[in-house]
Amino acid sequence: MLDLWTALYHAVVYAVLAGAVLVLAYLVLDLLTPGHLGRHLLGSTEDGASHSAAAVAGAWVIGNGAVVFTAIWTNGDTDLGYALLWTLVFGLVGCALNAVMLVAIDLVTPGNLRAVVCTPGPVVPLAVLSAASTLAISAIVCASIA
């Protein structure tokens, strides 16, 4: 029975840490895009919701969530402190590398990718590229953990 309580405790601690990392990832994306990302997602601007912003934000959450998952999965059998450290460090690294990649793609593509991502209406091709790069960088970070 003690194993059950220990596992439940670990699950709660990991979930809180993972949630904090994902919120941080969202806030970083919000800082990198013009305006308020939540308003672009909700459609509270006069032009409506941005499906491009939803695609990119969704990829950020999935990608950064995969990094956190991989850190937990590969270190879950170690002491909680050590595994939590891996989860936090790699979660932050994944978030930082995704931010660098977004800025890098913005520099090599025409126009302002970060502004295009928040354009109301259907998904634009540059947003698909941005979402794909987020998933690719996250997969690379996952591979480095495993």
mmCIF file with all atom_site columns, C-alpha atoms in Angstrom:
data_model
loop_
_atom_site.group_PDB
_atom_site.id
_atom_site.type_symbol
_atom_site.label_atom_id
_atom_site.label_alt_id
_atom_site.label_comp_id
_atom_site.label_asym_id
_atom_site.label_entity_id
_atom_site.label_seq_id
_atom_site.pdbx_PDB_ins_code
_atom_site.Cartn_x
_atom_site.Cartn_y
_atom_site.Cartn_z
_atom_site.occupancy
_atom_site.B_iso_or_equiv
_atom_site.pdbx_formal_charge
_atom_site.auth_seq_id
_atom_site.auth_comp_id
_atom_site.auth_asym_id
_atom_site.auth_atom_id
_atom_site.pdbx_PDB_model_num
ATOM 1   C CA . MET A 1 1   ? 0.000   0.000  0.000   1.00 0.00 ? 1   MET A CA 1
ATOM 2   C CA . LEU A 1 2   ? 2.944   2.305  0.646   1.00 0.00 ? 2   LEU A CA 1
ATOM 3   C CA . ASP A 1 3   ? 4.003   1.926  -3.013  1.00 0.00 ? 3   ASP A CA 1
ATOM 4   C CA . LEU A 1 4   ? 0.591   3.186  -4.114  1.00 0.00 ? 4   LEU A CA 1
ATOM 5   C CA . TRP A 1 5   ? 0.813   6.317  -1.949  1.00 0.00 ? 5   TRP A CA 1
ATOM 6   C CA . THR A 1 6   ? 4.371   6.956  -3.096  1.00 0.00 ? 6   THR A CA 1
ATOM 7   C CA . ALA A 1 7   ? 3.349   6.603  -6.747  1.00 0.00 ? 7   ALA A CA 1
ATOM 8   C CA . LEU A 1 8   ? 0.371   8.929  -6.240  1.00 0.00 ? 8   LEU A CA 1
ATOM 9   C CA . TYR A 1 9   ? 2.583   11.486 -4.527  1.00 0.00 ? 9   TYR A CA 1
ATOM 10  C CA . HIS A 1 10  ? 5.086   11.320 -7.399  1.00 0.00 ? 10  HIS A CA 1
ATOM 11  C CA . ALA A 1 11  ? 2.272   11.684 -9.950  1.00 0.00 ? 11  ALA A CA 1
ATOM 12  C CA . VAL A 1 12  ? 1.001   14.833 -8.265  1.00 0.00 ? 12  VAL A CA 1
ATOM 13  C CA . VAL A 1 13  ? 4.475   16.352 -7.972  1.00 0.00 ? 13  VAL A CA 1
ATOM 14  C CA . TYR A 1 14  ? 5.301   15.561 -11.612 1.00 0.00 ? 14  TYR A CA 1
ATOM 15  C CA . ALA A 1 15  ? 1.936   16.915 -12.782 1.00 0.00 ? 15  ALA A CA 1
ATOM 16  C CA . VAL A 1 16  ? 2.447   20.196 -10.930 1.00 0.00 ? 16  VAL A CA 1
ATOM 17  C CA . LEU A 1 17  ? 5.968   20.590 -12.329 1.00 0.00 ? 17  LEU A CA 1
ATOM 18  C CA . ALA A 1 18  ? 4.855   19.630 -15.844 1.00 0.00 ? 18  ALA A CA 1
ATOM 19  C CA . GLY A 1 19  ? 1.950   22.056 -15.662 1.00 0.00 ? 19  GLY A CA 1
ATOM 20  C CA . ALA A 1 20  ? 4.296   24.851 -14.593 1.00 0.00 ? 20  ALA A CA 1
ATOM 21  C CA . VAL A 1 21  ? 6.664   24.101 -17.494 1.00 0.00 ? 21  VAL A CA 1
ATOM 22  C CA . LEU A 1 22  ? 3.777   24.090 -19.984 1.00 0.00 ? 22  LEU A CA 1
ATOM 23  C CA . VAL A 1 23  ? 2.414   27.375 -18.638 1.00 0.00 ? 23  VAL A CA 1
ATOM 24  C CA . LEU A 1 24  ? 5.897   28.852 -18.933 1.00 0.00 ? 24  LEU A CA 1
ATOM 25  C CA . ALA A 1 25  ? 6.163   27.586 -22.532 1.00 0.00 ? 25  ALA A CA 1
ATOM 26  C CA . TYR A 1 26  ? 2.833   29.240 -23.358 1.00 0.00 ? 26  TYR A CA 1
ATOM 27  C CA . LEU A 1 27  ? 3.963   32.512 -21.744 1.00 0.00 ? 27  LEU A CA 1
ATOM 28  C CA . VAL A 1 28  ? 7.206   32.453 -23.750 1.00 0.00 ? 28  VAL A CA 1
ATOM 29  C CA . LEU A 1 29  ? 5.219   31.995 -26.961 1.00 0.00 ? 29  LEU A CA 1
ATOM 30  C CA . ASP A 1 30  ? 2.921   34.816 -25.867 1.00 0.00 ? 30  ASP A CA 1
ATOM 31  C CA . LEU A 1 31  ? 5.967   37.081 -25.397 1.00 0.00 ? 31  LEU A CA 1
ATOM 32  C CA . LEU A 1 32  ? 7.324   36.159 -28.834 1.00 0.00 ? 32  LEU A CA 1
ATOM 33  C CA . THR A 1 33  ? 4.098   36.951 -30.685 1.00 0.00 ? 33  THR A CA 1
ATOM 34  C CA . PRO A 1 34  ? 2.543   40.389 -31.104 1.00 0.00 ? 34  PRO A CA 1
ATOM 35  C CA . GLY A 1 35  ? -0.454  41.303 -29.000 1.00 0.00 ? 35  GLY A CA 1
ATOM 36  C CA . HIS A 1 36  ? -2.044  38.978 -26.486 1.00 0.00 ? 36  HIS A CA 1
ATOM 37  C CA . LEU A 1 37  ? -1.910  35.363 -27.654 1.00 0.00 ? 37  LEU A CA 1
ATOM 38  C CA . GLY A 1 38  ? -5.009  34.445 -25.658 1.00 0.00 ? 38  GLY A CA 1
ATOM 39  C CA . ARG A 1 39  ? -7.036  37.074 -27.505 1.00 0.00 ? 39  ARG A CA 1
ATOM 40  C CA . HIS A 1 40  ? -5.842  35.711 -30.855 1.00 0.00 ? 40  HIS A CA 1
ATOM 41  C CA . LEU A 1 41  ? -6.883  32.217 -29.772 1.00 0.00 ? 41  LEU A CA 1
ATOM 42  C CA . LEU A 1 42  ? -10.224 33.292 -28.350 1.00 0.00 ? 42  LEU A CA 1
ATOM 43  C CA . GLY A 1 43  ? -11.064 35.543 -31.256 1.00 0.00 ? 43  GLY A CA 1
ATOM 44  C CA . SER A 1 44  ? -11.696 38.561 -29.090 1.00 0.00 ? 44  SER A CA 1
ATOM 45  C CA . THR A 1 45  ? -10.139 40.863 -31.674 1.00 0.00 ? 45  THR A CA 1
ATOM 46  C CA . GLU A 1 46  ? -12.426 42.527 -34.209 1.00 0.00 ? 46  GLU A CA 1
ATOM 47  C CA . ASP A 1 47  ? -11.130 40.245 -36.970 1.00 0.00 ? 47  ASP A CA 1
ATOM 48  C CA . GLY A 1 48  ? -11.815 36.949 -35.179 1.00 0.00 ? 48  GLY A CA 1
ATOM 49  C CA . ALA A 1 49  ? -9.737  34.006 -34.028 1.00 0.00 ? 49  ALA A CA 1
ATOM 50  C CA . SER A 1 50  ? -6.396  33.021 -35.505 1.00 0.00 ? 50  SER A CA 1
ATOM 51  C CA . HIS A 1 51  ? -6.284  29.366 -36.493 1.00 0.00 ? 51  HIS A CA 1
ATOM 52  C CA . SER A 1 52  ? -2.571  29.841 -37.165 1.00 0.00 ? 52  SER A CA 1
ATOM 53  C CA . ALA A 1 53  ? -2.017  30.883 -33.552 1.00 0.00 ? 53  ALA A CA 1
ATOM 54  C CA . ALA A 1 54  ? -3.958  27.810 -32.439 1.00 0.00 ? 54  ALA A CA 1
ATOM 55  C CA . ALA A 1 55  ? -1.798  25.512 -34.596 1.00 0.00 ? 55  ALA A CA 1
ATOM 56  C CA . VAL A 1 56  ? 1.447   26.993 -33.289 1.00 0.00 ? 56  VAL A CA 1
ATOM 57  C CA . ALA A 1 57  ? 0.308   27.143 -29.651 1.00 0.00 ? 57  ALA A CA 1
ATOM 58  C CA . GLY A 1 58  ? -0.975  23.573 -29.877 1.00 0.00 ? 58  GLY A CA 1
ATOM 59  C CA . ALA A 1 59  ? 2.374   22.407 -31.259 1.00 0.00 ? 59  ALA A CA 1
ATOM 60  C CA . TRP A 1 60  ? 4.164   24.248 -28.427 1.00 0.00 ? 60  TRP A CA 1
ATOM 61  C CA . VAL A 1 61  ? 2.078   22.489 -25.797 1.00 0.00 ? 61  VAL A CA 1
ATOM 62  C CA . ILE A 1 62  ? 2.413   19.064 -27.441 1.00 0.00 ? 62  ILE A CA 1
ATOM 63  C CA . GLY A 1 63  ? 6.135   19.472 -28.120 1.00 0.00 ? 63  GLY A CA 1
ATOM 64  C CA . ASN A 1 64  ? 7.046   20.779 -24.685 1.00 0.00 ? 64  ASN A CA 1
ATOM 65  C CA . GLY A 1 65  ? 4.744   18.207 -23.097 1.00 0.00 ? 65  GLY A CA 1
ATOM 66  C CA . ALA A 1 66  ? 6.614   15.470 -24.969 1.00 0.00 ? 66  ALA A CA 1
ATOM 67  C CA . VAL A 1 67  ? 9.919   16.755 -23.583 1.00 0.00 ? 67  VAL A CA 1
ATOM 68  C CA . VAL A 1 68  ? 8.570   16.712 -20.032 1.00 0.00 ? 68  VAL A CA 1
ATOM 69  C CA . PHE A 1 69  ? 7.041   13.266 -20.595 1.00 0.00 ? 69  PHE A CA 1
ATOM 70  C CA . THR A 1 70  ? 10.336  11.871 -21.885 1.00 0.00 ? 70  THR A CA 1
ATOM 71  C CA . ALA A 1 71  ? 12.280  13.308 -18.957 1.00 0.00 ? 71  ALA A CA 1
ATOM 72  C CA . ILE A 1 72  ? 9.844   11.720 -16.508 1.00 0.00 ? 72  ILE A CA 1
ATOM 73  C CA . TRP A 1 73  ? 9.620   8.421  -18.400 1.00 0.00 ? 73  TRP A CA 1
ATOM 74  C CA . THR A 1 74  ? 13.372  7.936  -18.593 1.00 0.00 ? 74  THR A CA 1
ATOM 75  C CA . ASN A 1 75  ? 14.085  9.028  -15.023 1.00 0.00 ? 75  ASN A CA 1
ATOM 76  C CA . GLY A 1 76  ? 10.938  7.989  -13.178 1.00 0.00 ? 76  GLY A CA 1
ATOM 77  C CA . ASP A 1 77  ? 12.570  5.031  -11.473 1.00 0.00 ? 77  ASP A CA 1
ATOM 78  C CA . THR A 1 78  ? 15.228  7.203  -9.844  1.00 0.00 ? 78  THR A CA 1
ATOM 79  C CA . ASP A 1 79  ? 14.862  9.264  -6.715  1.00 0.00 ? 79  ASP A CA 1
ATOM 80  C CA . LEU A 1 80  ? 12.153  11.901 -7.078  1.00 0.00 ? 80  LEU A CA 1
ATOM 81  C CA . GLY A 1 81  ? 14.622  14.773 -6.586  1.00 0.00 ? 81  GLY A CA 1
ATOM 82  C CA . TYR A 1 82  ? 16.954  13.684 -9.383  1.00 0.00 ? 82  TYR A CA 1
ATOM 83  C CA . ALA A 1 83  ? 14.116  12.932 -11.776 1.00 0.00 ? 83  ALA A CA 1
ATOM 84  C CA . LEU A 1 84  ? 12.446  16.254 -10.980 1.00 0.00 ? 84  LEU A CA 1
ATOM 85  C CA . LEU A 1 85  ? 15.685  18.048 -11.753 1.00 0.00 ? 85  LEU A CA 1
ATOM 86  C CA . TRP A 1 86  ? 15.906  16.325 -15.156 1.00 0.00 ? 86  TRP A CA 1
ATOM 87  C CA . THR A 1 87  ? 12.278  17.180 -15.838 1.00 0.00 ? 87  THR A CA 1
ATOM 88  C CA . LEU A 1 88  ? 12.745  20.833 -14.951 1.00 0.00 ? 88  LEU A CA 1
ATOM 89  C CA . VAL A 1 89  ? 16.058  21.293 -16.760 1.00 0.00 ? 89  VAL A CA 1
ATOM 90  C CA . PHE A 1 90  ? 15.016  19.572 -19.976 1.00 0.00 ? 90  PHE A CA 1
ATOM 91  C CA . GLY A 1 91  ? 11.611  21.262 -19.875 1.00 0.00 ? 91  GLY A CA 1
ATOM 92  C CA . LEU A 1 92  ? 13.335  24.647 -19.740 1.00 0.00 ? 92  LEU A CA 1
ATOM 93  C CA . VAL A 1 93  ? 15.842  23.652 -22.428 1.00 0.00 ? 93  VAL A CA 1
ATOM 94  C CA . GLY A 1 94  ? 13.040  22.494 -24.718 1.00 0.00 ? 94  GLY A CA 1
ATOM 95  C CA . CYS A 1 95  ? 11.156  25.745 -24.206 1.00 0.00 ? 95  CYS A CA 1
ATOM 96  C CA . ALA A 1 96  ? 14.272  27.854 -24.831 1.00 0.00 ? 96  ALA A CA 1
ATOM 97  C CA . LEU A 1 97  ? 15.247  25.928 -27.974 1.00 0.00 ? 97  LEU A CA 1
ATOM 98  C CA . ASN A 1 98  ? 11.721  26.248 -29.364 1.00 0.00 ? 98  ASN A CA 1
ATOM 99  C CA . ALA A 1 99  ? 11.888  30.009 -28.782 1.00 0.00 ? 99  ALA A CA 1
ATOM 100 C CA . VAL A 1 100 ? 15.249  30.231 -30.556 1.00 0.00 ? 100 VAL A CA 1
ATOM 101 C CA . MET A 1 101 ? 13.886  28.194 -33.474 1.00 0.00 ? 101 MET A CA 1
ATOM 102 C CA . LEU A 1 102 ? 10.821  30.437 -33.814 1.00 0.00 ? 102 LEU A CA 1
ATOM 103 C CA . VAL A 1 103 ? 13.047  33.516 -33.989 1.00 0.00 ? 103 VAL A CA 1
ATOM 104 C CA . ALA A 1 104 ? 15.459  31.779 -36.407 1.00 0.00 ? 104 ALA A CA 1
ATOM 105 C CA . ILE A 1 105 ? 12.655  30.777 -38.771 1.00 0.00 ? 105 ILE A CA 1
ATOM 106 C CA . ASP A 1 106 ? 11.302  34.319 -38.520 1.00 0.00 ? 106 ASP A CA 1
ATOM 107 C CA . LEU A 1 107 ? 14.684  35.630 -39.664 1.00 0.00 ? 107 LEU A CA 1
ATOM 108 C CA . VAL A 1 108 ? 14.946  33.386 -42.743 1.00 0.00 ? 108 VAL A CA 1
ATOM 109 C CA . THR A 1 109 ? 11.360  33.587 -43.984 1.00 0.00 ? 109 THR A CA 1
ATOM 110 C CA . PRO A 1 110 ? 9.822   36.583 -45.761 1.00 0.00 ? 110 PRO A CA 1
ATOM 111 C CA . GLY A 1 111 ? 7.688   38.952 -43.739 1.00 0.00 ? 111 GLY A CA 1
ATOM 112 C CA . ASN A 1 112 ? 7.183   38.750 -40.000 1.00 0.00 ? 112 ASN A CA 1
ATOM 113 C CA . LEU A 1 113 ? 6.437   35.136 -39.089 1.00 0.00 ? 113 LEU A CA 1
ATOM 114 C CA . ARG A 1 114 ? 5.539   36.000 -35.509 1.00 0.00 ? 114 ARG A CA 1
ATOM 115 C CA . ALA A 1 115 ? 2.934   38.494 -36.740 1.00 0.00 ? 115 ALA A CA 1
ATOM 116 C CA . VAL A 1 116 ? 1.673   36.107 -39.443 1.00 0.00 ? 116 VAL A CA 1
ATOM 117 C CA . VAL A 1 117 ? 1.127   33.443 -36.799 1.00 0.00 ? 117 VAL A CA 1
ATOM 118 C CA . CYS A 1 118 ? -1.436  35.713 -35.152 1.00 0.00 ? 118 CYS A CA 1
ATOM 119 C CA . THR A 1 119 ? -3.261  36.634 -38.368 1.00 0.00 ? 119 THR A CA 1
ATOM 120 C CA . PRO A 1 120 ? -7.002  36.004 -37.964 1.00 0.00 ? 120 PRO A CA 1
ATOM 121 C CA . GLY A 1 121 ? -8.589  33.401 -40.173 1.00 0.00 ? 121 GLY A CA 1
ATOM 122 C CA . PRO A 1 122 ? -7.457  30.056 -41.534 1.00 0.00 ? 122 PRO A CA 1
ATOM 123 C CA . VAL A 1 123 ? -4.012  28.555 -40.944 1.00 0.00 ? 123 VAL A CA 1
ATOM 124 C CA . VAL A 1 124 ? -1.295  30.115 -43.087 1.00 0.00 ? 124 VAL A CA 1
ATOM 125 C CA . PRO A 1 125 ? 1.571   27.970 -44.435 1.00 0.00 ? 125 PRO A CA 1
ATOM 126 C CA . LEU A 1 126 ? 4.238   29.772 -42.354 1.00 0.00 ? 126 LEU A CA 1
ATOM 127 C CA . ALA A 1 127 ? 2.340   28.810 -39.209 1.00 0.00 ? 127 ALA A CA 1
ATOM 128 C CA . VAL A 1 128 ? 2.465   25.167 -40.288 1.00 0.00 ? 128 VAL A CA 1
ATOM 129 C CA . LEU A 1 129 ? 6.242   25.506 -40.713 1.00 0.00 ? 129 LEU A CA 1
ATOM 130 C CA . SER A 1 130 ? 6.512   27.060 -37.269 1.00 0.00 ? 130 SER A CA 1
ATOM 131 C CA . ALA A 1 131 ? 4.411   24.310 -35.684 1.00 0.00 ? 131 ALA A CA 1
ATOM 132 C CA . ALA A 1 132 ? 6.433   21.613 -37.447 1.00 0.00 ? 132 ALA A CA 1
ATOM 133 C CA . SER A 1 133 ? 9.725   23.118 -36.306 1.00 0.00 ? 133 SER A CA 1
ATOM 134 C CA . THR A 1 134 ? 8.456   23.151 -32.726 1.00 0.00 ? 134 THR A CA 1
ATOM 135 C CA . LEU A 1 135 ? 7.625   19.459 -32.924 1.00 0.00 ? 135 LEU A CA 1
ATOM 136 C CA . ALA A 1 136 ? 10.974  18.694 -34.581 1.00 0.00 ? 136 ALA A CA 1
ATOM 137 C CA . ILE A 1 137 ? 13.019  20.561 -31.960 1.00 0.00 ? 137 ILE A CA 1
ATOM 138 C CA . SER A 1 138 ? 11.013  18.918 -29.194 1.00 0.00 ? 138 SER A CA 1
ATOM 139 C CA . ALA A 1 139 ? 11.637  15.478 -30.729 1.00 0.00 ? 139 ALA A CA 1
ATOM 140 C CA . ILE A 1 140 ? 15.368  16.215 -30.838 1.00 0.00 ? 140 ILE A CA 1
ATOM 141 C CA . VAL A 1 141 ? 15.354  17.207 -27.167 1.00 0.00 ? 141 VAL A CA 1
ATOM 142 C CA . CYS A 1 142 ? 13.403  14.025 -26.369 1.00 0.00 ? 142 CYS A CA 1
ATOM 143 C CA . ALA A 1 143 ? 16.000  11.952 -28.217 1.00 0.00 ? 143 ALA A CA 1
ATOM 144 C CA . SER A 1 144 ? 18.795  13.596 -26.272 1.00 0.00 ? 144 SER A CA 1
ATOM 145 C CA . ILE A 1 145 ? 17.107  12.612 -23.001 1.00 0.00 ? 145 ILE A CA 1
ATOM 146 C CA . ALA A 1 146 ? 16.446  9.009  -23.989 1.00 0.00 ? 146 ALA A CA 1
#
